CSV table of C-alpha atoms in Angstrom, one decimal:
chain,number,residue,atom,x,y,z
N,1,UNK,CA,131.6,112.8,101.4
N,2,UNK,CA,128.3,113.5,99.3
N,3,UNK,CA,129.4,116.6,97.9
N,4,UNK,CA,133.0,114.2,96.5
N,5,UNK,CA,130.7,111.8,95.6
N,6,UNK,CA,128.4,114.4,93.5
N,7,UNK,CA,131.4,116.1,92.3
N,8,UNK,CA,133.3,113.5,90.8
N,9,UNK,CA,130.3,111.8,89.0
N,10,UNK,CA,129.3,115.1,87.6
N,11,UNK,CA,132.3,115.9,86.7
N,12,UNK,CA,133.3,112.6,85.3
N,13,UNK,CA,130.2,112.9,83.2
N,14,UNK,CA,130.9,116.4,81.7
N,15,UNK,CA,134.6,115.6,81.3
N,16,UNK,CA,133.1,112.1,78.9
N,17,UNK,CA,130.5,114.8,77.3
N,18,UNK,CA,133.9,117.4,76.6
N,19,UNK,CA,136.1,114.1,75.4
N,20,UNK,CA,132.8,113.2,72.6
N,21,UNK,CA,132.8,117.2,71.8
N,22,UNK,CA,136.3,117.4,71.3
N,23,UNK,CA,137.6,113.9,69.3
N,24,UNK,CA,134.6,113.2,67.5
N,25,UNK,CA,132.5,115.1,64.5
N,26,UNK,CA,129.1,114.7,67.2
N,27,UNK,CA,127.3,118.0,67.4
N,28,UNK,CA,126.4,119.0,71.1
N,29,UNK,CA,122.6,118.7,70.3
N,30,UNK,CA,123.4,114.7,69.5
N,31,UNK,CA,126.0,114.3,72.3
N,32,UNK,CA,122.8,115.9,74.8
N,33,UNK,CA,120.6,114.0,73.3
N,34,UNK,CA,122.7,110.9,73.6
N,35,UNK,CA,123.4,111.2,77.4
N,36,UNK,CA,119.1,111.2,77.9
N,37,UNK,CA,119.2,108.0,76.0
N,38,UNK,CA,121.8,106.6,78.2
N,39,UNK,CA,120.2,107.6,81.2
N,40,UNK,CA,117.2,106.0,80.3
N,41,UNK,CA,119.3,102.6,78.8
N,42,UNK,CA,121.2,102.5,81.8
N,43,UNK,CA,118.3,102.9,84.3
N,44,UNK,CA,116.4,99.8,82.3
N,45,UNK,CA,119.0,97.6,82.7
N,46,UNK,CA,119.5,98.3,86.5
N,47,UNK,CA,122.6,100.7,86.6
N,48,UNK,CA,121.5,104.3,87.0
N,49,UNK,CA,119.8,103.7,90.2
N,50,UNK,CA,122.9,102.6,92.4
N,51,UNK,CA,124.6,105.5,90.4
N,52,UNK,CA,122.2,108.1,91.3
N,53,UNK,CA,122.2,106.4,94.6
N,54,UNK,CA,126.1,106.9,95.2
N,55,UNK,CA,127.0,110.2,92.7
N,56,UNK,CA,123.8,112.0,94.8
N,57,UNK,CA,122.9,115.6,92.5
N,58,UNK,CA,126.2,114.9,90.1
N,59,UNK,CA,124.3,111.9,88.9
N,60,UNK,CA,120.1,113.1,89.0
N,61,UNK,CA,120.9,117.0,87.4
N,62,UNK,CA,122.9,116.2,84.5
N,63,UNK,CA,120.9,114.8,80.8
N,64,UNK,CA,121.7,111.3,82.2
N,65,UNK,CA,119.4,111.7,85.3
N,66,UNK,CA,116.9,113.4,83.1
N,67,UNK,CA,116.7,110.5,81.3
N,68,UNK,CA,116.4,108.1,84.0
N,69,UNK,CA,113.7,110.3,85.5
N,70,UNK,CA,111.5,109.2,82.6
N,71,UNK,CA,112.4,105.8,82.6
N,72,UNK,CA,111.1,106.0,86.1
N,73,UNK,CA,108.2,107.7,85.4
N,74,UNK,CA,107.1,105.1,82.8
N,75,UNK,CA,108.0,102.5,84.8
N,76,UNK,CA,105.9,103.5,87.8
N,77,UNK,CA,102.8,104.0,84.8
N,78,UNK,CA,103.2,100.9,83.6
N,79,UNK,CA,103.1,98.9,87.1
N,80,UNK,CA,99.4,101.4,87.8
N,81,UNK,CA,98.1,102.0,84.4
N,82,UNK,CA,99.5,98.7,82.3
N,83,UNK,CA,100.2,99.8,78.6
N,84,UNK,CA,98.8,103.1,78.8
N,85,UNK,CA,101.8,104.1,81.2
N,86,UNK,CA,104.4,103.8,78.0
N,87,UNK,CA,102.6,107.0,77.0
N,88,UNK,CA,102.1,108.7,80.0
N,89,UNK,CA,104.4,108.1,82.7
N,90,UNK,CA,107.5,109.7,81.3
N,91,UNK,CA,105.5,113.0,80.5
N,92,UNK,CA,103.8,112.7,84.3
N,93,UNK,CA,107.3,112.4,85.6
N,94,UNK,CA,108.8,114.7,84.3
N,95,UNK,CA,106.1,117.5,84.2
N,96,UNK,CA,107.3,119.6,86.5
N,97,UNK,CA,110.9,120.1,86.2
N,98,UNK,CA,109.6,120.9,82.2
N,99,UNK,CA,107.3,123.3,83.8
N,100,UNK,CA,109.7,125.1,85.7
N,101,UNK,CA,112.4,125.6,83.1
N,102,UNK,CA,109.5,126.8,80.5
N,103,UNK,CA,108.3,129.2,82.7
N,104,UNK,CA,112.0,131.0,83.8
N,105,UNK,CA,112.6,130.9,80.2
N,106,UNK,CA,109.9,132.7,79.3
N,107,UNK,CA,110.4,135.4,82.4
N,108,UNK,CA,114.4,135.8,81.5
N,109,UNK,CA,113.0,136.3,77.7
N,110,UNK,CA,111.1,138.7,79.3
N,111,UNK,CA,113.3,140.5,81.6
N,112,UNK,CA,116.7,140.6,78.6
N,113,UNK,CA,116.6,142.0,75.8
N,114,UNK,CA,118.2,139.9,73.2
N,115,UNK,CA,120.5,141.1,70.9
N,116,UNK,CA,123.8,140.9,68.6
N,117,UNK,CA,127.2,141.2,70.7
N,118,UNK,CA,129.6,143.1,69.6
């Protein structure tokens, strides 16, 4: 049942992301960008937990989870750190997945040579 679960709220989510592409004049870099804000609105008011909680990787790999990773981040700063956490906690939180996708960027930029198709 987790695998459902992660399918259809990763799907639903792409499917909403391929709708905003499609009807509206959004550029994908603003649609992306929108879905990190929404992560991080819905997880301050309370939603994106019992949604991460249910959807399983369908709901924490997609921008949405990104965002509520950082929401999570600076909330856990602020409750050890007071004030200072706004600054920190989403950067702390979110350090290594960041890490990780700079560092097999830089080894596939490496590996491939880039080019012109044609």
């Amino acid at each position: 049942m987790d695998y459902l679960n992660a399918f259809l709220c990763g799907g639903l989510l792409c499917a909403i992301g391929q709708i905003l592409i499609d009807k509206t004049q959004l550029t994908p870099a603003r649609i992306l960008t929108g879905y990190v804000v929404a992560g991080v609105v819905l997880s301050a008011v309370g939603l994106y937990e019992p949604l991460a909680q249910w959807g399983g990787a369908g709901a924490t790999v997609p921008l949405t989870g990104f965002g509520h990773l950082l929401a999570k981040g600076v909330r856990k700063a602020v409750d050890t750190d007071g004030w200072l956490g706004v600054l920190t906690g989403g950067l702390t939180a979110a350090a290594g997945g960041v890490a990780a996708a700079t560092f097999f960027a830089a080894v596939m930029a490496a590996l491939c040579k880039p080019g012109v198709k044609r």
